[in-house]
Short mmCIF file of C-alpha atoms and ligand atoms in Angstrom, two decimals:
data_model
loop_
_atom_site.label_atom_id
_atom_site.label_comp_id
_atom_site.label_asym_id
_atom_site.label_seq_id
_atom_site.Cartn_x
_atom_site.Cartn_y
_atom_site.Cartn_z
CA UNK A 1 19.45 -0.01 7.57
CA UNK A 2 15.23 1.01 8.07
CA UNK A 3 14.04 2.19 4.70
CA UNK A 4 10.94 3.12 7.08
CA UNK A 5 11.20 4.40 10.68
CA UNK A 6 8.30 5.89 12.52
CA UNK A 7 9.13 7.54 16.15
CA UNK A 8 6.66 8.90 18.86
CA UNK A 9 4.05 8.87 15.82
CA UNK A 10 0.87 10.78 17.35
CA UNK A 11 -2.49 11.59 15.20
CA UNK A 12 -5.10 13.42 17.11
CA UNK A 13 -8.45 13.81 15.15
CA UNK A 14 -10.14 17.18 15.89
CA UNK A 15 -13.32 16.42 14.00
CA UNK A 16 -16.42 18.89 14.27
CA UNK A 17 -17.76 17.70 17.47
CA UNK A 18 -15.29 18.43 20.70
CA UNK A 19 -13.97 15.44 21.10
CA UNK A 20 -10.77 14.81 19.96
CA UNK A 21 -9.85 11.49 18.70
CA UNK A 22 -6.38 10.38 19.55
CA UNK A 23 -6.06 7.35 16.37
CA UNK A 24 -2.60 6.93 16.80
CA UNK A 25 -0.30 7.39 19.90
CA UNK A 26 3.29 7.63 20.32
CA UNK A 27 3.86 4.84 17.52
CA UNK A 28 7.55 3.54 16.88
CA UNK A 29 8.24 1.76 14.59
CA UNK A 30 11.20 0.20 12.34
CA UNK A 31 11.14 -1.37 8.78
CA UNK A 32 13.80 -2.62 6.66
CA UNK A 33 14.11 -2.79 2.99
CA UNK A 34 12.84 -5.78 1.34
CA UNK A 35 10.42 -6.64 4.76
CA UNK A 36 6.88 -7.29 4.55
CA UNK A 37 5.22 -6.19 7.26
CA UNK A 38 1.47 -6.98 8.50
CA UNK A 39 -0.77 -4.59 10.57
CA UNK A 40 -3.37 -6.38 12.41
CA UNK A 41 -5.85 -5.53 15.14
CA UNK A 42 -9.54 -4.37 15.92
CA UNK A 43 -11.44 -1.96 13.69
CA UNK A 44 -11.07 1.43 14.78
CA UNK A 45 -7.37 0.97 15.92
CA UNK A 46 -5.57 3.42 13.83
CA UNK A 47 -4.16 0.86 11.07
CA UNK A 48 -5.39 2.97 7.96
CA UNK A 49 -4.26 6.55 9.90
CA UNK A 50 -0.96 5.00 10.44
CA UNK A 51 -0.83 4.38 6.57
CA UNK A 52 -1.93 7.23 5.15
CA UNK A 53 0.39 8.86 7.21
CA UNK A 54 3.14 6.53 5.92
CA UNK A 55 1.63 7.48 2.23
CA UNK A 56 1.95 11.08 2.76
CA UNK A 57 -1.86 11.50 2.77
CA UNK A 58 -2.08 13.01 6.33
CA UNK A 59 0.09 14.96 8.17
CA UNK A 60 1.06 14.01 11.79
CA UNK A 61 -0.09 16.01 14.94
CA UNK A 62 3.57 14.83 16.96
CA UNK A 63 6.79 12.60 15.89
CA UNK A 64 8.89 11.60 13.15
CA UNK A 65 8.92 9.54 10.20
CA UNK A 66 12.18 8.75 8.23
CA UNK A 67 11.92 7.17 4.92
CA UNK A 68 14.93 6.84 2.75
CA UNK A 69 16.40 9.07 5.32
CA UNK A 70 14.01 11.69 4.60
CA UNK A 71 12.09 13.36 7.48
CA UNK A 72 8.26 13.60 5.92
CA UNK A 73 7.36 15.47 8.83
CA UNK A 74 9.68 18.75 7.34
CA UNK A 75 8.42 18.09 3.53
CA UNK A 76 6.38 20.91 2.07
CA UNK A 77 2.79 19.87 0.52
CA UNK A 78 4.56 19.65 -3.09
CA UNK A 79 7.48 17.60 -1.97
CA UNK A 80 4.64 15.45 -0.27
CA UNK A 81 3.08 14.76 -3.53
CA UNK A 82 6.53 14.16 -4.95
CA UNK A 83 7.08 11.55 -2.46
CA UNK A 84 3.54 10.00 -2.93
CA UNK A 85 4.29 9.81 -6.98
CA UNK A 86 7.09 8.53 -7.17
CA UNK A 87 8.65 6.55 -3.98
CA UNK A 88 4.78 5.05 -2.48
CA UNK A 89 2.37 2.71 -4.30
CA UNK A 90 -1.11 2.63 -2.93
CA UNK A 91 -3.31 -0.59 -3.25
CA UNK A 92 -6.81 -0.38 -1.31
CA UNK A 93 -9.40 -2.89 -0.89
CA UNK A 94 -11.67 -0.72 -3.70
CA UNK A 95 -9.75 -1.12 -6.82
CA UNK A 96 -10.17 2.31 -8.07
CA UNK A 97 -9.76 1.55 -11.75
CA UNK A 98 -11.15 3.37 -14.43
CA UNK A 99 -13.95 2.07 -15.97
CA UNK A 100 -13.41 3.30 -19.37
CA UNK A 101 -9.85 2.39 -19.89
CA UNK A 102 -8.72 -1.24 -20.25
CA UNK A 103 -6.34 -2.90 -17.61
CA UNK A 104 -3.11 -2.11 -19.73
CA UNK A 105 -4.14 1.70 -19.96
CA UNK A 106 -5.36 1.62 -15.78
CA UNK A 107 -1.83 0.01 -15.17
CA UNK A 108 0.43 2.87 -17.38
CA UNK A 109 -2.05 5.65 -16.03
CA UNK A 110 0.69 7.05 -13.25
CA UNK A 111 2.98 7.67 -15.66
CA UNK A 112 0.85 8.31 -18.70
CA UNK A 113 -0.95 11.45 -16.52
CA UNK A 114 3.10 12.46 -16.34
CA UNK A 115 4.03 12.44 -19.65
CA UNK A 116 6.76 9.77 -18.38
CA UNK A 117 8.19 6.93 -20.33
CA UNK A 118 7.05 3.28 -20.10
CA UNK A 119 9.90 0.87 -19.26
CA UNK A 120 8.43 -2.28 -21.36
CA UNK A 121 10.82 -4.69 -19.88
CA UNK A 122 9.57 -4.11 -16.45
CA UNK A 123 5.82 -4.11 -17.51
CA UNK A 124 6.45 -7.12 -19.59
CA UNK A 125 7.72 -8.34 -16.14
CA UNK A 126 4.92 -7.52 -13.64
CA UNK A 127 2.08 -8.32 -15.65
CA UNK A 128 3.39 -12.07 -15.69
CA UNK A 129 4.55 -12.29 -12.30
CA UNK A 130 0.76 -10.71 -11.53
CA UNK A 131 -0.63 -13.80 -14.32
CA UNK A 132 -2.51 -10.90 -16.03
CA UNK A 133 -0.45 -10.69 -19.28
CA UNK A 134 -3.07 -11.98 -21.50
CA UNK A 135 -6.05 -9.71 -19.75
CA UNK A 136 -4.46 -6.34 -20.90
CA UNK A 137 -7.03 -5.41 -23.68
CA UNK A 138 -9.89 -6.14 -21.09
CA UNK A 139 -11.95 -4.08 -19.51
CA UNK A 140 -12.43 -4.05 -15.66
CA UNK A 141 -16.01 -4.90 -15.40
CA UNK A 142 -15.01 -7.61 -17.64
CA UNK A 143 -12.31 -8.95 -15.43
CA UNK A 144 -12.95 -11.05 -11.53
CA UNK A 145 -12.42 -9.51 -8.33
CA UNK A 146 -8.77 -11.09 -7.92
CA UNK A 147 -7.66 -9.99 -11.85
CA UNK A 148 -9.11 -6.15 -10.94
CA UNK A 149 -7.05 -6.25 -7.97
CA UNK A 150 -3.66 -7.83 -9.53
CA UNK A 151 -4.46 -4.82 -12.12
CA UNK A 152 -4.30 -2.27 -9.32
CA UNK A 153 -0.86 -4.03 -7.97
CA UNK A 154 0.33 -3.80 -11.19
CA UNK A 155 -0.62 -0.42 -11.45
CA UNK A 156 0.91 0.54 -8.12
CA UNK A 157 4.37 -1.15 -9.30
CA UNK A 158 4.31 0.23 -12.58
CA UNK A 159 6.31 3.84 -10.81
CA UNK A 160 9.15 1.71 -9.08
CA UNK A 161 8.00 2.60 -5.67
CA UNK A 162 10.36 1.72 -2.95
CA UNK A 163 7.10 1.16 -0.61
CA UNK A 164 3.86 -0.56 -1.05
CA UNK A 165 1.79 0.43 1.07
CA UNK A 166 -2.14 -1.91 0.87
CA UNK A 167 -5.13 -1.34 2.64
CA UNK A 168 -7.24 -4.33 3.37
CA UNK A 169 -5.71 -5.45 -0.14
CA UNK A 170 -8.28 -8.78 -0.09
CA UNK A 171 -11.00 -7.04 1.71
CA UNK A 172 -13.12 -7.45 -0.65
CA UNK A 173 -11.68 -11.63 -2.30
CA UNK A 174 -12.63 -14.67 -1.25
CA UNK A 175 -9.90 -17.17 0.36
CA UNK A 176 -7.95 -18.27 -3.03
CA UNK A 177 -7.70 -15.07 -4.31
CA UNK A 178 -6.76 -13.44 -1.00
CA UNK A 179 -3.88 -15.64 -1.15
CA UNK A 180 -2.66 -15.47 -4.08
CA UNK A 181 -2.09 -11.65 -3.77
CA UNK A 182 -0.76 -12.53 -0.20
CA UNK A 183 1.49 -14.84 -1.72
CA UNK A 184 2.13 -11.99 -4.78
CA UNK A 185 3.50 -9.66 -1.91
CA UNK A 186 5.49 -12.40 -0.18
CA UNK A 187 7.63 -12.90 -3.78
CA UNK A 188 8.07 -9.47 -4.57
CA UNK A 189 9.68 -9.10 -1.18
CA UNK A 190 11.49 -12.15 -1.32
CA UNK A 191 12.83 -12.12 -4.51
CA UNK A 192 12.99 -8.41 -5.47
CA UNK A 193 13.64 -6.63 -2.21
CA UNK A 194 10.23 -4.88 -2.54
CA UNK A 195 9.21 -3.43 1.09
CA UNK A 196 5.52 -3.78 1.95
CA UNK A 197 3.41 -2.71 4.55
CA UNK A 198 0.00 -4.18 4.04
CA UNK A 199 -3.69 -3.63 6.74
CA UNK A 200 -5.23 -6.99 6.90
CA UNK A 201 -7.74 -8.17 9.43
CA UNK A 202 -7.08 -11.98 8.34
CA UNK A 203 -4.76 -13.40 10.70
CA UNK A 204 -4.43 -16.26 8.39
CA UNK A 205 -2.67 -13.65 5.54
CA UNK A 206 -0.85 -11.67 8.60
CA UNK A 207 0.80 -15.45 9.05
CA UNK A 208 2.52 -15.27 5.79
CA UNK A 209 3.86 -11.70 6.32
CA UNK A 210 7.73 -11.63 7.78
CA UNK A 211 6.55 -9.95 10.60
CA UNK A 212 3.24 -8.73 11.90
CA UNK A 213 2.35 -5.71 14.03
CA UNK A 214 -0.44 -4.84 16.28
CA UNK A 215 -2.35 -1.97 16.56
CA UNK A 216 -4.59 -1.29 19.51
CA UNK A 217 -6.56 1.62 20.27
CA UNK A 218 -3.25 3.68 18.78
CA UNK A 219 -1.10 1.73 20.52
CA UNK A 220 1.67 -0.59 18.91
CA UNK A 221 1.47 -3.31 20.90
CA UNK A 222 4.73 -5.22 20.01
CA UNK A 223 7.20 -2.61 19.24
P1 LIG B 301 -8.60 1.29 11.44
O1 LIG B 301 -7.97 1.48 10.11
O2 LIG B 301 -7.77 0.48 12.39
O3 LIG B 301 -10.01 0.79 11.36
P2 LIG B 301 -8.63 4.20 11.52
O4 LIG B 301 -7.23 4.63 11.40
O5 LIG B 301 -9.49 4.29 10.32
O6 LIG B 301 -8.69 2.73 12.17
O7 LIG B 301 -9.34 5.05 12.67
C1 LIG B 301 -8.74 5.24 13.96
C2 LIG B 301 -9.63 6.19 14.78
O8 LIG B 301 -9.58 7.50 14.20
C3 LIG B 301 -11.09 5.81 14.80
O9 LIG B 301 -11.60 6.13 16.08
C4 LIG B 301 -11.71 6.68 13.73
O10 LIG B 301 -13.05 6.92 14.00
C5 LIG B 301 -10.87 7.94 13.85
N1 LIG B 301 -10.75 8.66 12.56
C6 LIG B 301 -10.23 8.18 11.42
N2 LIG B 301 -10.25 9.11 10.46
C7 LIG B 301 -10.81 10.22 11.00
C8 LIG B 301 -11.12 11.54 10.52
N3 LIG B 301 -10.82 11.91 9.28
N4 LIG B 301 -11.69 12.41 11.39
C9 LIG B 301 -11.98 12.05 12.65
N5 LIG B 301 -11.72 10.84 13.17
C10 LIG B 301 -11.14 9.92 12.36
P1 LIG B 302 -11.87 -15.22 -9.35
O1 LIG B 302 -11.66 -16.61 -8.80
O2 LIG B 302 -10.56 -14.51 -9.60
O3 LIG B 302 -12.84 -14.39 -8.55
P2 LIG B 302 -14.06 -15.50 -11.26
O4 LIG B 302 -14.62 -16.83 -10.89
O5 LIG B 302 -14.77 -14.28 -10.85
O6 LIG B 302 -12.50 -15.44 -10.80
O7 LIG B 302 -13.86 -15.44 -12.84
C1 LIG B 302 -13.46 -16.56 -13.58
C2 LIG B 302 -13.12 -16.15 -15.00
O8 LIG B 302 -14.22 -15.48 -15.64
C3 LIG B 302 -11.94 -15.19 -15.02
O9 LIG B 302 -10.97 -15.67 -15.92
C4 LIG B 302 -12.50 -13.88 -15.49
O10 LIG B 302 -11.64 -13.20 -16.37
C5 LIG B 302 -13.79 -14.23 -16.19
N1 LIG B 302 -14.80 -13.20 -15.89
C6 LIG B 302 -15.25 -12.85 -14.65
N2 LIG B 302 -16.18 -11.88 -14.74
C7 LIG B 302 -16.30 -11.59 -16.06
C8 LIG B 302 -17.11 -10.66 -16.80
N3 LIG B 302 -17.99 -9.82 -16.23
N4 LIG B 302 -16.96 -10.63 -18.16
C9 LIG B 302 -16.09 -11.45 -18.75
N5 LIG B 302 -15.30 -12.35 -18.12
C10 LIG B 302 -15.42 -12.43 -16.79
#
């Protein structure tokens, strides 16, 4: 069964000029648990529109999208950020850590801000399937590109998300480190039924994916 399904998916842009941007149009789209998808195509296309709307982040101007057999499209704003806390992790290319904290504080930070309870079994766990478990007391400007980013992974797992959604994820790594975080997401899915969506505009990394999509002036292409 799709743990993501995305039908007639429209976003029209009505920005302050009068042209309306149409970013994404009629989209469908099926997922199932455990896949890791790829989004690929030109800049402009619509990839990050159709992710924050996957995420929760935008709301959509026509169509449907099921997740866990819940219509987002009917959710009120606080059930949206229920939905974004607890069932979506976000990675981006920025790692949008906080500077003051260290990488084991950035990581708890989702649930710390919630007054939740740490599982340390499954922390324990991430951090050394992410090769970060002896990098926790460090800060981030003290840590490399690939470690800041396996920090924000880590911190985007740390809720038990059923989707991971990532945003040009190795936009800013060079090749080794952009795939080993490929290679991250192809394990979790593989081994631990984690579903991923991730934006790249490498079709090297797309290649490792289970299946890749393609976006085109708001058009899936292969759908
Ligand atoms: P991609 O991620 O593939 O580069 P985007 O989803 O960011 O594409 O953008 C798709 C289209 O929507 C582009 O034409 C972009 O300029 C437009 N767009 C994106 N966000 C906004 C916004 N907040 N307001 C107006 N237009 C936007
Ligand atoms: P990567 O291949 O992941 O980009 P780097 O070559 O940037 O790695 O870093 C190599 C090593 O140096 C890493 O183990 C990292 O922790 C350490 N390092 C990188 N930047 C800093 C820094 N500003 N302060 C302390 N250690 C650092």
């Amino acid at each position: 069964m799709s743990i993501l399904q995305v039908l007639n998916l429209t976003k029209i842009y009505l920005p302050g000029s009068k042209i309306a941007v149409r970013a994404l149009d009629r989209a469908n789209i099926k997922v199932e648990k455990g896949e890791f998808v790829a989004i690929v195509g030109p800049s402009g296309s619509g990839k990050s529109t159709l992710l924050y709307l996957l995420g929760g982040l935008e709301r959509q101007s026509e169509g449907k999208i099921i997740v866990n057999n819940k219509d987002l499209t009917t959710l009120t704003e606080d059930e949206l950020a229920e939905y974004r806390r607890k069932e979506i992790g976000f990675v981006f290319q920025k790692y949008n850590l906080i500077p003051i904290l260290n990488a084991k504080e950035n990581i708890v930070l989702p649930l710390s801000i919630g007054g939740e309870k740490i599982d340390d079994f499954y922390f324990d766990k991430i951090v050394k399937l992410l090769g970060i478990e002896d990098r926790l007391e460090h800060m981030p400007n003290e840590l490399s590109g690939g470690q800041q980013q396996r920090v924000s992974i880590a911190r985007a797992l740390i809720g038990k998300p059923s989707i991971i959604l990532a945003d040009e994820p190795t936009g800013n790594l060079d090749y080794k480190a952009s795939e080993d975080i490929v290679n991250f997401f192809k394990q979790l899915s593989a081994e631990f039924g984690q579903t991923i969506v991730m934006i790249t505009h490498d079709k090297n990394l797309a290649s490792k994916a289970d299946r890749i999509i393609e976006i085109i002036d708001g058009k899936v292409m292969n759908q």
